[in-house]
Short mmCIF file of C-alpha atoms in Angstrom, two decimals:
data_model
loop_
_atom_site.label_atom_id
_atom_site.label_comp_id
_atom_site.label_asym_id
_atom_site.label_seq_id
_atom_site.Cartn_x
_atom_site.Cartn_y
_atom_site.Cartn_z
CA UNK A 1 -64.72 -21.30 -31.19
CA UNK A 2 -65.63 -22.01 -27.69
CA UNK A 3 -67.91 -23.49 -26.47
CA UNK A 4 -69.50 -22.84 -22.09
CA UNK A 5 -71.42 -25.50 -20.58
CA UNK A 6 -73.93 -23.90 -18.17
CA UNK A 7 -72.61 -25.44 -15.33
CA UNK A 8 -68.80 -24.44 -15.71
CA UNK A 9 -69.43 -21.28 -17.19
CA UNK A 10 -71.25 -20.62 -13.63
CA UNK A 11 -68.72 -22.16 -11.68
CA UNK A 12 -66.27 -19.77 -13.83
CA UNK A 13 -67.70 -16.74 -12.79
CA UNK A 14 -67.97 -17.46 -9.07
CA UNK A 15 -64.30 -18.72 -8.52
CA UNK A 16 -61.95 -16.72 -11.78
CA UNK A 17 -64.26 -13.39 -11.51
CA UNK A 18 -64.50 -13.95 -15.66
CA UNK A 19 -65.68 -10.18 -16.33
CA UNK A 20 -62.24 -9.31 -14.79
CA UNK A 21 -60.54 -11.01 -16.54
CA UNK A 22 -61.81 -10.32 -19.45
CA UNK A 23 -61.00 -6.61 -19.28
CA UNK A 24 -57.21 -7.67 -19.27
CA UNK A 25 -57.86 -9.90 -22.03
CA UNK A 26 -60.02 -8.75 -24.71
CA UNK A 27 -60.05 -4.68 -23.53
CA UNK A 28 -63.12 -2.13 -23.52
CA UNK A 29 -64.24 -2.99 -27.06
CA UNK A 30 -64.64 -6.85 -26.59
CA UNK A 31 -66.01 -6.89 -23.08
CA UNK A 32 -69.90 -5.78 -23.47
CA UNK A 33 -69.76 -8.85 -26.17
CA UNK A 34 -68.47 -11.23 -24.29
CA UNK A 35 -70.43 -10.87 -20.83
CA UNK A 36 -73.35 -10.97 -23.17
CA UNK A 37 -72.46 -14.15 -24.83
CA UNK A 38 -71.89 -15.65 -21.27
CA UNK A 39 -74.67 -15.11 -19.89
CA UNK A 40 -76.89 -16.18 -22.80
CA UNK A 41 -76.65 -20.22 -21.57
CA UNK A 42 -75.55 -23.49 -22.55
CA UNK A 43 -75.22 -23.05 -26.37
CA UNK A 44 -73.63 -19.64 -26.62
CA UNK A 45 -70.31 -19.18 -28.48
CA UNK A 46 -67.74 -17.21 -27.18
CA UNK A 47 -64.98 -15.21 -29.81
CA UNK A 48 -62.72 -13.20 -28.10
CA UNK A 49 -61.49 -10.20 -30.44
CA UNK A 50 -57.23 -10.98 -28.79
CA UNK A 51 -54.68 -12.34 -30.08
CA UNK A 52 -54.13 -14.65 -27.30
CA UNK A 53 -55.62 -15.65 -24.21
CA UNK A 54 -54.38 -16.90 -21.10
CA UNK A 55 -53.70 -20.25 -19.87
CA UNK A 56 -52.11 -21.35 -16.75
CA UNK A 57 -48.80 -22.38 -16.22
CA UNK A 58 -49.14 -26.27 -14.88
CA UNK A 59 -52.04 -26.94 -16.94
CA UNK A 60 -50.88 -28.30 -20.46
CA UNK A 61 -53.75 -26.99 -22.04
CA UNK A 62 -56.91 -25.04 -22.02
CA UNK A 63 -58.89 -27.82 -20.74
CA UNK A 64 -59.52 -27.09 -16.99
CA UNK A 65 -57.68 -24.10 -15.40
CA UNK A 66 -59.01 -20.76 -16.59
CA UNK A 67 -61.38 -20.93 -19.38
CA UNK A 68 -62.77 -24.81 -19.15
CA UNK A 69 -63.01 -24.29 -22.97
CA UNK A 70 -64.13 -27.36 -24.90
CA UNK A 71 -62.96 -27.54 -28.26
CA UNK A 72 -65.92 -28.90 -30.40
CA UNK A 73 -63.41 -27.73 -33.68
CA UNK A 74 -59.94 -27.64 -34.21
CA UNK A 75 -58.69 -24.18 -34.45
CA UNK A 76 -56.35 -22.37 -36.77
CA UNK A 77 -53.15 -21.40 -34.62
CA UNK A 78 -52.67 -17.68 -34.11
CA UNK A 79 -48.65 -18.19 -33.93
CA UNK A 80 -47.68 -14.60 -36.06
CA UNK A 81 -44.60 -16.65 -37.43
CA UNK A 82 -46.57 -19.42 -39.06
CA UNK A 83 -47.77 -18.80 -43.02
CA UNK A 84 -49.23 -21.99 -43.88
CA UNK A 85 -52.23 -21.50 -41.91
CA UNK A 86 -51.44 -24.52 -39.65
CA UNK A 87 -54.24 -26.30 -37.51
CA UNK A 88 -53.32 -27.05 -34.08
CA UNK A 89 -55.87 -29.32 -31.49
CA UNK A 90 -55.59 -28.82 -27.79
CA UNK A 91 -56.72 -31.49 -25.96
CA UNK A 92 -58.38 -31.09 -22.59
CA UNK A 93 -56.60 -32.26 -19.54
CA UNK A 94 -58.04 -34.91 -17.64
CA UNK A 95 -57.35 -33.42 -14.35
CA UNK A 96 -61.03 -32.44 -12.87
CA UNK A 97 -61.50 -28.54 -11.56
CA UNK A 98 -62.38 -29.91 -7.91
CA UNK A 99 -59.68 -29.68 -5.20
CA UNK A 100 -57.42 -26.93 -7.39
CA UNK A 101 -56.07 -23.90 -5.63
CA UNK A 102 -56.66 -20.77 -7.82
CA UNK A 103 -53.27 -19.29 -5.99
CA UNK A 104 -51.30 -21.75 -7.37
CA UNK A 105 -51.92 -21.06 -11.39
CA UNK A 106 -49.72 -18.82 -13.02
CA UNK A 107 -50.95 -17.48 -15.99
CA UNK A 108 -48.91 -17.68 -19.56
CA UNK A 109 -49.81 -16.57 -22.87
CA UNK A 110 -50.69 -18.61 -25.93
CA UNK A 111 -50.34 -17.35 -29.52
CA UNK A 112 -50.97 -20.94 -31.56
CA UNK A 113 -49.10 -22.52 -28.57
CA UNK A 114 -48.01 -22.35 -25.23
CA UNK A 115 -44.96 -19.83 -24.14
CA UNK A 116 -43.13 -19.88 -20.75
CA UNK A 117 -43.31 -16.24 -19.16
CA UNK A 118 -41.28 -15.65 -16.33
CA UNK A 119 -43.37 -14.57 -13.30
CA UNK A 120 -40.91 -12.74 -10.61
CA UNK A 121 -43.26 -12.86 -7.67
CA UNK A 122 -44.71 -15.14 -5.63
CA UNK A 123 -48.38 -15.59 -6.01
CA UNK A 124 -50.53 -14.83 -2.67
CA UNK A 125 -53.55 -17.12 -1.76
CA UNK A 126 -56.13 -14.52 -3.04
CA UNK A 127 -57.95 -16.12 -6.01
CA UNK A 128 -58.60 -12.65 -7.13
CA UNK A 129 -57.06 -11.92 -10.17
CA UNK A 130 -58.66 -8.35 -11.27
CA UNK A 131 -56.49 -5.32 -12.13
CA UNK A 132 -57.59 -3.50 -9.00
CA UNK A 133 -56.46 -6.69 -6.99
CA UNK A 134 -53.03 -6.85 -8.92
CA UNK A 135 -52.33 -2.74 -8.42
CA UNK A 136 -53.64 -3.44 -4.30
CA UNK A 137 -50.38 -6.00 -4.01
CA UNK A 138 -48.06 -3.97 -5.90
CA UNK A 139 -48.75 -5.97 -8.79
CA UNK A 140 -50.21 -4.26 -12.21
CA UNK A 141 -50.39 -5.91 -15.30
CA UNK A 142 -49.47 -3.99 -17.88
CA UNK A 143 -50.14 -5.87 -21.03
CA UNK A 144 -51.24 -9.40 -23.01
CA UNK A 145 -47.44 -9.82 -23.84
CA UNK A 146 -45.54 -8.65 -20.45
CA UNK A 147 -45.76 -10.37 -17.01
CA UNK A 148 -46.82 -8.52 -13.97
CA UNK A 149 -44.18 -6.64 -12.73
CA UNK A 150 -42.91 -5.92 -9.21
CA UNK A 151 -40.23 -3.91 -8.03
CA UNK A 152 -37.18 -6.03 -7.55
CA UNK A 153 -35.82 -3.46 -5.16
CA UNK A 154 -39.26 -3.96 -2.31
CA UNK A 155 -37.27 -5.14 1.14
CA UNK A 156 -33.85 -4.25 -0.36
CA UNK A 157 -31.57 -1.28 1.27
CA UNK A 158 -31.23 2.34 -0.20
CA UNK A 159 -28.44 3.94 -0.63
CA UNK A 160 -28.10 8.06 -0.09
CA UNK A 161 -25.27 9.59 -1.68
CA UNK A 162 -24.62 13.19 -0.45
CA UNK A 163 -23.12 16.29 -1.84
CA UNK A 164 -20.07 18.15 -0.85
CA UNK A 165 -21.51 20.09 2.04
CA UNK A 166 -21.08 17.66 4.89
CA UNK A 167 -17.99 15.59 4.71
CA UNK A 168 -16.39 14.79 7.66
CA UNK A 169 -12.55 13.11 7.55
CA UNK A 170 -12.68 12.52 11.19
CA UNK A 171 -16.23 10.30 11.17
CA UNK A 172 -14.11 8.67 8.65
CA UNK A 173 -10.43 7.88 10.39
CA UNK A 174 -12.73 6.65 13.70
CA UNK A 175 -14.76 4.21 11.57
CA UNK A 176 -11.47 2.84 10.06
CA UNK A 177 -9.69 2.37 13.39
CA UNK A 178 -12.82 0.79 15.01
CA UNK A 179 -14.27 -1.26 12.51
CA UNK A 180 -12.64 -4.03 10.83
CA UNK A 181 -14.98 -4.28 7.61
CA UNK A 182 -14.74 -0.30 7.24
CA UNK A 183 -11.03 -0.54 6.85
CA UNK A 184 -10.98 -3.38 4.58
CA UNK A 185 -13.64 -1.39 2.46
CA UNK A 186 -11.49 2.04 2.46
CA UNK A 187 -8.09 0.08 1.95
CA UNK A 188 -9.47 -1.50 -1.57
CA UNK A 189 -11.30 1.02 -2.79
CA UNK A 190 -8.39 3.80 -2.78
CA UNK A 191 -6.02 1.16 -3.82
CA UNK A 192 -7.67 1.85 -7.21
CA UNK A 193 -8.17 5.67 -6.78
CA UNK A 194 -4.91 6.47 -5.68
CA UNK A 195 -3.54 5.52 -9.20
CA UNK A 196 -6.15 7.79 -10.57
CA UNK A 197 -4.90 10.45 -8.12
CA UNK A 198 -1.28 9.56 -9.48
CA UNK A 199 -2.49 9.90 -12.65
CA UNK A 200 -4.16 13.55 -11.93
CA UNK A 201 -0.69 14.25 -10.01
CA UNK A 202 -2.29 14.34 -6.37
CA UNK A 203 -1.13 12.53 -3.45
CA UNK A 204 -2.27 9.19 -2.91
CA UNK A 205 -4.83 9.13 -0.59
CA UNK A 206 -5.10 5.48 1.30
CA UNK A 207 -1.95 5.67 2.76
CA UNK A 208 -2.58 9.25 4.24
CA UNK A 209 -6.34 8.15 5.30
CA UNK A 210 -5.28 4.73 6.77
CA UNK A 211 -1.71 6.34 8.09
CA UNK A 212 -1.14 6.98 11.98
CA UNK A 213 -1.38 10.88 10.92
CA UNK A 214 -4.64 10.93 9.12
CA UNK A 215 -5.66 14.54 7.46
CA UNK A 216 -8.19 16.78 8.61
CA UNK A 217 -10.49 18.36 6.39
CA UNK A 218 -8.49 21.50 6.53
CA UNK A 219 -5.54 19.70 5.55
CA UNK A 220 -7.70 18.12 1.84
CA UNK A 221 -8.86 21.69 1.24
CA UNK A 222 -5.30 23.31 1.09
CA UNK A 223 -3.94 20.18 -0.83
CA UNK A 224 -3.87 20.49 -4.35
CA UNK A 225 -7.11 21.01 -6.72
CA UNK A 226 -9.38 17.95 -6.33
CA UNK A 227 -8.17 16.10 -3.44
CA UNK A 228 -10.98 16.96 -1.12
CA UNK A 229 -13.32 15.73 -4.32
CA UNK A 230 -11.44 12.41 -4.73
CA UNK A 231 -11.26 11.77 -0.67
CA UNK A 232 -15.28 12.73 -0.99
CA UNK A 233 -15.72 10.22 -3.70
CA UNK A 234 -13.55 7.77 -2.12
CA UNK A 235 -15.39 7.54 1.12
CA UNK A 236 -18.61 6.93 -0.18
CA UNK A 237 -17.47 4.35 -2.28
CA UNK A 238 -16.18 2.81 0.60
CA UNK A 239 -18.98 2.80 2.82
CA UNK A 240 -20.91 2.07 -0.04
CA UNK A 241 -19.06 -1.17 -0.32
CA UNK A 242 -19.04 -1.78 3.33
CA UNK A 243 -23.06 -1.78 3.56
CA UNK A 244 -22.79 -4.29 0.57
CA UNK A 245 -20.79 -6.89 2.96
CA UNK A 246 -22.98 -6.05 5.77
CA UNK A 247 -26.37 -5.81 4.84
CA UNK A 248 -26.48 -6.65 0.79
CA UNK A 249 -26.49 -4.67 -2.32
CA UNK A 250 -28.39 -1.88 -2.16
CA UNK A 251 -31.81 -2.16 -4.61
CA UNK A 252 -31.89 1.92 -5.17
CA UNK A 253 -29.34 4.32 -5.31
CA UNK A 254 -29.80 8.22 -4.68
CA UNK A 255 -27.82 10.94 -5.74
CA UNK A 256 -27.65 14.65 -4.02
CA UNK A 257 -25.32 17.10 -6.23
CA UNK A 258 -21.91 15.93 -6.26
CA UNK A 259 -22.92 12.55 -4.78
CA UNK A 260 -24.52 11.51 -8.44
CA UNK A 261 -21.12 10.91 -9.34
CA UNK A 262 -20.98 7.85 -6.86
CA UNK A 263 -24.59 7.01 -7.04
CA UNK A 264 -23.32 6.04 -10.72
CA UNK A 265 -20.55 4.42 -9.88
CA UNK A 266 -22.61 2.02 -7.32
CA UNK A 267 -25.01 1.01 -10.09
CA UNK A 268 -22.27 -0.07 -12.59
CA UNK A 269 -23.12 2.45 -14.91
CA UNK A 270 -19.33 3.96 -14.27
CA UNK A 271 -16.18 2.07 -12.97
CA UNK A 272 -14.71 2.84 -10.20
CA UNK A 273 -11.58 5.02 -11.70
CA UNK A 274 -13.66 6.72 -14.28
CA UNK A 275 -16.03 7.69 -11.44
CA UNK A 276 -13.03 8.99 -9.71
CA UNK A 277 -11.67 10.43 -12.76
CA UNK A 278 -15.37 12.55 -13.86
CA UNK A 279 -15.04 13.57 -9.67
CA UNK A 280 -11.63 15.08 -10.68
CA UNK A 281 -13.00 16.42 -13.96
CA UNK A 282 -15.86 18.53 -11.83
CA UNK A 283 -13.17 19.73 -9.15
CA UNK A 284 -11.61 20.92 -11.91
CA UNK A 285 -14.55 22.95 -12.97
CA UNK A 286 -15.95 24.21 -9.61
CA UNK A 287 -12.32 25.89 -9.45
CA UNK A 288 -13.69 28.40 -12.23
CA UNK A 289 -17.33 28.59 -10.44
CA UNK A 290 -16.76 31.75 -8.81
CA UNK A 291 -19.78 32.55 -5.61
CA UNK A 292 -20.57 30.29 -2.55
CA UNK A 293 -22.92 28.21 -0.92
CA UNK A 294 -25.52 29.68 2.53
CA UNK A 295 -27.33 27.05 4.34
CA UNK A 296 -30.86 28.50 5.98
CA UNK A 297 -32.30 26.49 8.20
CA UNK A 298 -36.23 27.56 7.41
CA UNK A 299 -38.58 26.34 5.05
CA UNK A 300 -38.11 26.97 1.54
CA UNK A 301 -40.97 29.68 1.01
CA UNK A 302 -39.37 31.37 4.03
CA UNK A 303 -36.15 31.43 2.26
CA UNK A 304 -37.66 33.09 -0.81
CA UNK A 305 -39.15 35.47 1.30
CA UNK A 306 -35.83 36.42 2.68
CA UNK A 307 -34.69 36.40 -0.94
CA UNK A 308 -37.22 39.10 -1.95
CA UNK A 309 -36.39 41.17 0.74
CA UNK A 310 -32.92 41.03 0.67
CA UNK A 311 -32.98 42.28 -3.12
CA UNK A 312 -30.41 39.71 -3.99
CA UNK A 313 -31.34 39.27 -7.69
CA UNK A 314 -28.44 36.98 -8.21
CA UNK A 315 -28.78 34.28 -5.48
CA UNK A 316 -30.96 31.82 -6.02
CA UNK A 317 -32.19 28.60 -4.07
CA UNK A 318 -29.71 25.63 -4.50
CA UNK A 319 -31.23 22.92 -2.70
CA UNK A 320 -33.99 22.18 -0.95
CA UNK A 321 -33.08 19.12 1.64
CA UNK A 322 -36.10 19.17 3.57
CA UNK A 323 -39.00 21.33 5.20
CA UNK A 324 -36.53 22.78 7.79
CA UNK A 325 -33.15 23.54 5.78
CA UNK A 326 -32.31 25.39 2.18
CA UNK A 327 -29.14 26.18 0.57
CA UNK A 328 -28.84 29.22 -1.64
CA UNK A 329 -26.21 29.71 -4.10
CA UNK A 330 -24.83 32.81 -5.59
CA UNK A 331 -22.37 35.74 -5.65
CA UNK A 332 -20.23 36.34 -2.48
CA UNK A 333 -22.12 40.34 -2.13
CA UNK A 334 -25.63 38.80 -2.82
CA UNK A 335 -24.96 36.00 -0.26
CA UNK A 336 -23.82 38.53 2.44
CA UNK A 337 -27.47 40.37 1.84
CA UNK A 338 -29.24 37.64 2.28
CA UNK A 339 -27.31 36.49 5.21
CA UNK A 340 -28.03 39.95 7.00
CA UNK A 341 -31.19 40.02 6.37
CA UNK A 342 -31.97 36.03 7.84
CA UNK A 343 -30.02 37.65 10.88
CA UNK A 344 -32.60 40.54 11.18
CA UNK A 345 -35.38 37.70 10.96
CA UNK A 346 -33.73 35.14 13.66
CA UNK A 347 -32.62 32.61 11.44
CA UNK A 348 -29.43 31.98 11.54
CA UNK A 349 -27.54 31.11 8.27
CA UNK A 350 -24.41 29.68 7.76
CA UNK A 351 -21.99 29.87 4.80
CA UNK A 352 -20.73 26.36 3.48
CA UNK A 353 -16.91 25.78 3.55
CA UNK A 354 -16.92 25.50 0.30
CA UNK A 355 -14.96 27.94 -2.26
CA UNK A 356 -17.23 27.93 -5.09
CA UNK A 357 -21.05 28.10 -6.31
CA UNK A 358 -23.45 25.51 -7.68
CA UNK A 359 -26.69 25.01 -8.72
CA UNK A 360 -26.79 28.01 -10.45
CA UNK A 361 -27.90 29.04 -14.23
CA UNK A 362 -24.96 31.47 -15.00
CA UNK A 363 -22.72 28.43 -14.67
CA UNK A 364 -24.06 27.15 -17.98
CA UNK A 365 -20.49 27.63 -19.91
CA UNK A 366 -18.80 25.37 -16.95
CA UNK A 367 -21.57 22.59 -17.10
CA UNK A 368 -20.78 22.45 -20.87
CA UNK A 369 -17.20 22.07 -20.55
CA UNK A 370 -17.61 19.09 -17.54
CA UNK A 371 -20.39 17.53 -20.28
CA UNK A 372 -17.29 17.39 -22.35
CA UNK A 373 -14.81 15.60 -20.14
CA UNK A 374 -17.67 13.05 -19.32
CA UNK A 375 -18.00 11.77 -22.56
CA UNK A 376 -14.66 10.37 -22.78
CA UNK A 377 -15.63 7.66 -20.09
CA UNK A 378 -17.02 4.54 -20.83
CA UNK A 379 -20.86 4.11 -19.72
CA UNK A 380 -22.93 0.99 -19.10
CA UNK A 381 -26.51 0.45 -18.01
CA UNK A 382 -27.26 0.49 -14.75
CA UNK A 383 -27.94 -2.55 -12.47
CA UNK A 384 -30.04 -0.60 -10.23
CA UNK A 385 -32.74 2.26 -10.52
CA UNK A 386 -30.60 5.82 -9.77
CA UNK A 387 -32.34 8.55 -8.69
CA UNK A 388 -31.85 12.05 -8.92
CA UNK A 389 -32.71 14.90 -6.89
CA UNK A 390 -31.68 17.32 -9.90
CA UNK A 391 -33.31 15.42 -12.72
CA UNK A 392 -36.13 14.87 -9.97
CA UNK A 393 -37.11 11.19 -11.02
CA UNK A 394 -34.95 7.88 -11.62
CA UNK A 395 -32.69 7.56 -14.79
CA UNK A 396 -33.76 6.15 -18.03
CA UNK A 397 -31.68 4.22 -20.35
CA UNK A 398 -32.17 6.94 -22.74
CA UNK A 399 -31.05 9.71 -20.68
CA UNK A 400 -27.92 11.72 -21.97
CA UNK A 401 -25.90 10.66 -18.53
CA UNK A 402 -22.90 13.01 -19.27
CA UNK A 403 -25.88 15.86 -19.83
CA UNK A 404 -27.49 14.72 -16.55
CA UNK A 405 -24.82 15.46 -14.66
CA UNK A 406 -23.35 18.20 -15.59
CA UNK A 407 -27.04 19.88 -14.79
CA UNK A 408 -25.59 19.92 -11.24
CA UNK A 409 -24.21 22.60 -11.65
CA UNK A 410 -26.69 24.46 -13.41
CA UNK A 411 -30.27 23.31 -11.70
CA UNK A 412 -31.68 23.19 -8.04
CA UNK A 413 -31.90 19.61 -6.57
CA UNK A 414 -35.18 18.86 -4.06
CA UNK A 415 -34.13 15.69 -1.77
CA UNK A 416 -37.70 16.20 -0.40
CA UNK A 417 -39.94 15.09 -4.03
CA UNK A 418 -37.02 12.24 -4.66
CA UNK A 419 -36.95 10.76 -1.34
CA UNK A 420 -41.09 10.04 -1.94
CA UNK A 421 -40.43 8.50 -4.88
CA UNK A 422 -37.54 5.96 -3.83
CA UNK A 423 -39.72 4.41 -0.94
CA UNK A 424 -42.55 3.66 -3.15
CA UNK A 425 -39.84 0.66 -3.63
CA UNK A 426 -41.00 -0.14 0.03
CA UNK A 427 -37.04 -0.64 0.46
CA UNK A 428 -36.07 -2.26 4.61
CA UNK A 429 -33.77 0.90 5.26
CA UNK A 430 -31.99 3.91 3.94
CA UNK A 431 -28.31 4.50 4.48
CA UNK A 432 -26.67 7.42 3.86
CA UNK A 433 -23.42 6.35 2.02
CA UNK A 434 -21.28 9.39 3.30
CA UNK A 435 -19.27 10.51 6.16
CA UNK A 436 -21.65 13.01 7.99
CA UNK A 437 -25.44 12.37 8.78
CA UNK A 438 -27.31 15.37 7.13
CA UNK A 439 -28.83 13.94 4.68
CA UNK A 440 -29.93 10.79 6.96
CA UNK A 441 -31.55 13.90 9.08
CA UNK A 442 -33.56 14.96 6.08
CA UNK A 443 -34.41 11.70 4.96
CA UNK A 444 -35.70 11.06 8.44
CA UNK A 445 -38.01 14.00 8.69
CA UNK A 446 -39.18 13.93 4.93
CA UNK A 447 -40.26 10.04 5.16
CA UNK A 448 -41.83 10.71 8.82
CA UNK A 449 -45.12 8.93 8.58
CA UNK A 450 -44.49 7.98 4.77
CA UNK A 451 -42.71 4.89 5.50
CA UNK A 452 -41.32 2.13 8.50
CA UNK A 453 -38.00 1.95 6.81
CA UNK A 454 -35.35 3.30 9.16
CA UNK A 455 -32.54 5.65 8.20
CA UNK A 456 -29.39 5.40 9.42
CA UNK A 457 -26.34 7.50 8.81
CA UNK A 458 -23.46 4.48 9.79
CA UNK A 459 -20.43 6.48 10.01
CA UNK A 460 -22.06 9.06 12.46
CA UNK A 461 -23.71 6.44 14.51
CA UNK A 462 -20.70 4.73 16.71
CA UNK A 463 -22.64 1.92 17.95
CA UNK A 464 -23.87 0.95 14.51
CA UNK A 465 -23.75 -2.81 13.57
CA UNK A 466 -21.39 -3.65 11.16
#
């Protein structure tokens, strides 16, 4: 039992804001109780209705820091691997209250005896310590037996990994002749892919890409099937690991369509030949994904507009990269309606150079079969949060992976509703790990006013810092 003093208890209530506190500690049920006890005077006794109560971390006891409890008895420990009904005393500590900084204590949690919790933040001078305080820093505290928790990703960078749709081999070849770190990057990173490509019988790839005669995109799309994917994959790897040498590892990743594949592959959840292996595996696939890809650059209800009064039954909307641009997906016929009628309406549209369709539900039968070939890789838990713009929120260690992303190819993907959810992080910057800058462009008009993080696009930007 515990017993208050009038004078501490009062001094308690002015500098700890007890009634707080006590909402974290004893909950709904035992706070009504407890204030009343409080407040009764001098010879009140106080039982909270927890199994443990705090203590702070430099303190070696109860004594002085949180509770000033004075233990009149000696009380039976609470430790829930101890049978014999030990009795443990805790003595006060002789260090007086006066001239102690309440932003210095860090609070650990006692069950019969005093265990070290990690604490991965730095505590602020506020001597608040209420819930609404905690949430206000980006702190919450989320239960007796878990510390507070704050993003380890807040002032980290973010890396954007785009889809298929704006790849660029000459942004590339200029950022490997110019920049020292860039080539480095590209030259180790297809040193490992090319066997892959060997393996898949393609060309090797770094020696073409780092060659005096590099290839233009033209020359990846009439090589064999999945060279353009591998080169895709390849390059964002490499800038990927670029960024790492310039500016750090990245504390979010963000996948758009095909880029999930290296959004993966960044977080350590795949290595880097089975990532280049499952990109093979899905150019493999798209080959059988008859259809194409329109870009409209209008607002998504405006494209479903032009979708109703096209009568194209069969196309349907892809992706949604921002307020200002849409891509629909569908049959060749039903794209060329749709296209006709965005002409009759002013907006121009613009088919994808891309020979296949995504994003689309008929293509159920070819996201099964590239669910398949995924489960033959080896998987590991990420090291950083990845986000989806198909699955819409961040992967969770219980998350069918191989499932995930094979629903590429069978759901829409909105950059828009992911993009808000990565800078809740509050990361320093977004990079888009690709060759072009379009999603960079998105990301810039999505986050305007949502966020002082700049975005920068580093292989279309020729001044950027390396």
């Amino acid at each position: 039992m515990i017993r208050f003093s009038t004078r501490r208890s009062r001094h308690i209530l002015k500098c700890v804001r007890w009634t707080s506190l006590l909402k974290v500690i004893a909950g709904p049920e035992g706070i009504s109780a407890a204030t009343r006890n409080v407040s009764d005077g001098p010879s009140c006794r106080f039982r909270p209705n927890v199994p443990g109560l705090l203590v702070s971390e430099r303190g070696r006891d109860l004594g002085d820091r949180l509770l000033f409890q004075d233990w009149r008895r000696e009380a039976p420990s609470m430790d829930a691997h101890s049978t014999s009904g030990q009795i443990q005393r805790v003595r006060p500590s002789r260090r007086p209250w006066k001239g102690l900084r309440q932003d210095r204590l860090r609070p650990r949690l006692l069950t019969g005896h005093v265990q070290s919790a990690r604490v991965p933040y730095p505590l602020r001078p506020c001597p608040c310590t209420s819930q609404d305080c905690l949430r206000r820093k980006g702190q919450m505290h989320t239960s007796l037996t878990r510390d507070v928790v704050r993003s380890p990703a807040r002032g980290r960078p973010v890396h954007l990994f785009p889809g298929q749709g704006d790849f660029s081999v000459s942004s590339l070849t200029r950022a490997v002749r110019a920049e020292k770190r860039v080539f480095s990057a590209v030259r180790q990173v297809f040193l490992e892919i090319d066997d892959v490509a060997v393996e898949c019988g393609l060309p090797r790839l770094g020696p073409w890409l780092l060659g005096p005669n590099p290839p233009s995109g033209l020359d990846l799309a009439n090589a064999p099937t999945g060279t353009s994917q591998l080169a895709l994959f390849g390059a964002s790897m490499a800038v990927h690991q670029a960024l790492c040498g310039a500016y750090g590892p990245p504390g979010v990743v963000v996948g758009v369509s095909f880029g999930e594949i290296a959004a993966l592959t960044a977080a350590g959840v795949l290595s880097l030949p089975d990532g280049a292996r499952a990109a093979h595996d899905l150019s493999l696939v798209l080959a059988s994904c008859a259809g194409g890809l329109t870009l409209l650059p209008c607002s998504e209800d405006s494209a479903r507009r032009l979708l109703e009064r096209s009568g194209a039954g069969n196309a349907v909307m892809a992706v949604v990269n921002d307020e200002r641009s849409v891509v629909l997906s569908g049959p060749v016929a039903e794209l060329d309606r749709v296209e006709k009628t965005a002409a009759e309406s002013d907006v121009v549209a613009v088919r994808l150079r891309l020979p296949f369709s995504s994003h689309h539900p008929s293509l159920a039968p070819q996201a099964e079969a590239f669910a398949e070939s995924l489960r033959a890789r080896a998987w590991s838990e990420a090291r950083v949060p990845v986000y989806s713009a198909v699955a819409g929120r961040c992967y969770r260690p219980d998350d069918d992976l191989p499932r995930r992303l094979a629903d590429c190819l069978v759901r829409p993907a909105a950059v828009p509703h992911i993009l808000r959810q990565v800078v809740l992080h509050r990361p320093a910057v977004l990079f888009e790990a690709g060759t072009g800058d379009a999603l960079a462009s998105s990301a810039r008009r999505v986050l305007a006013g949502c966020t002082e993080a700049p975005v920068h696009a580093p292989l279309a930007e020729p001044d950027f810092p390396w």
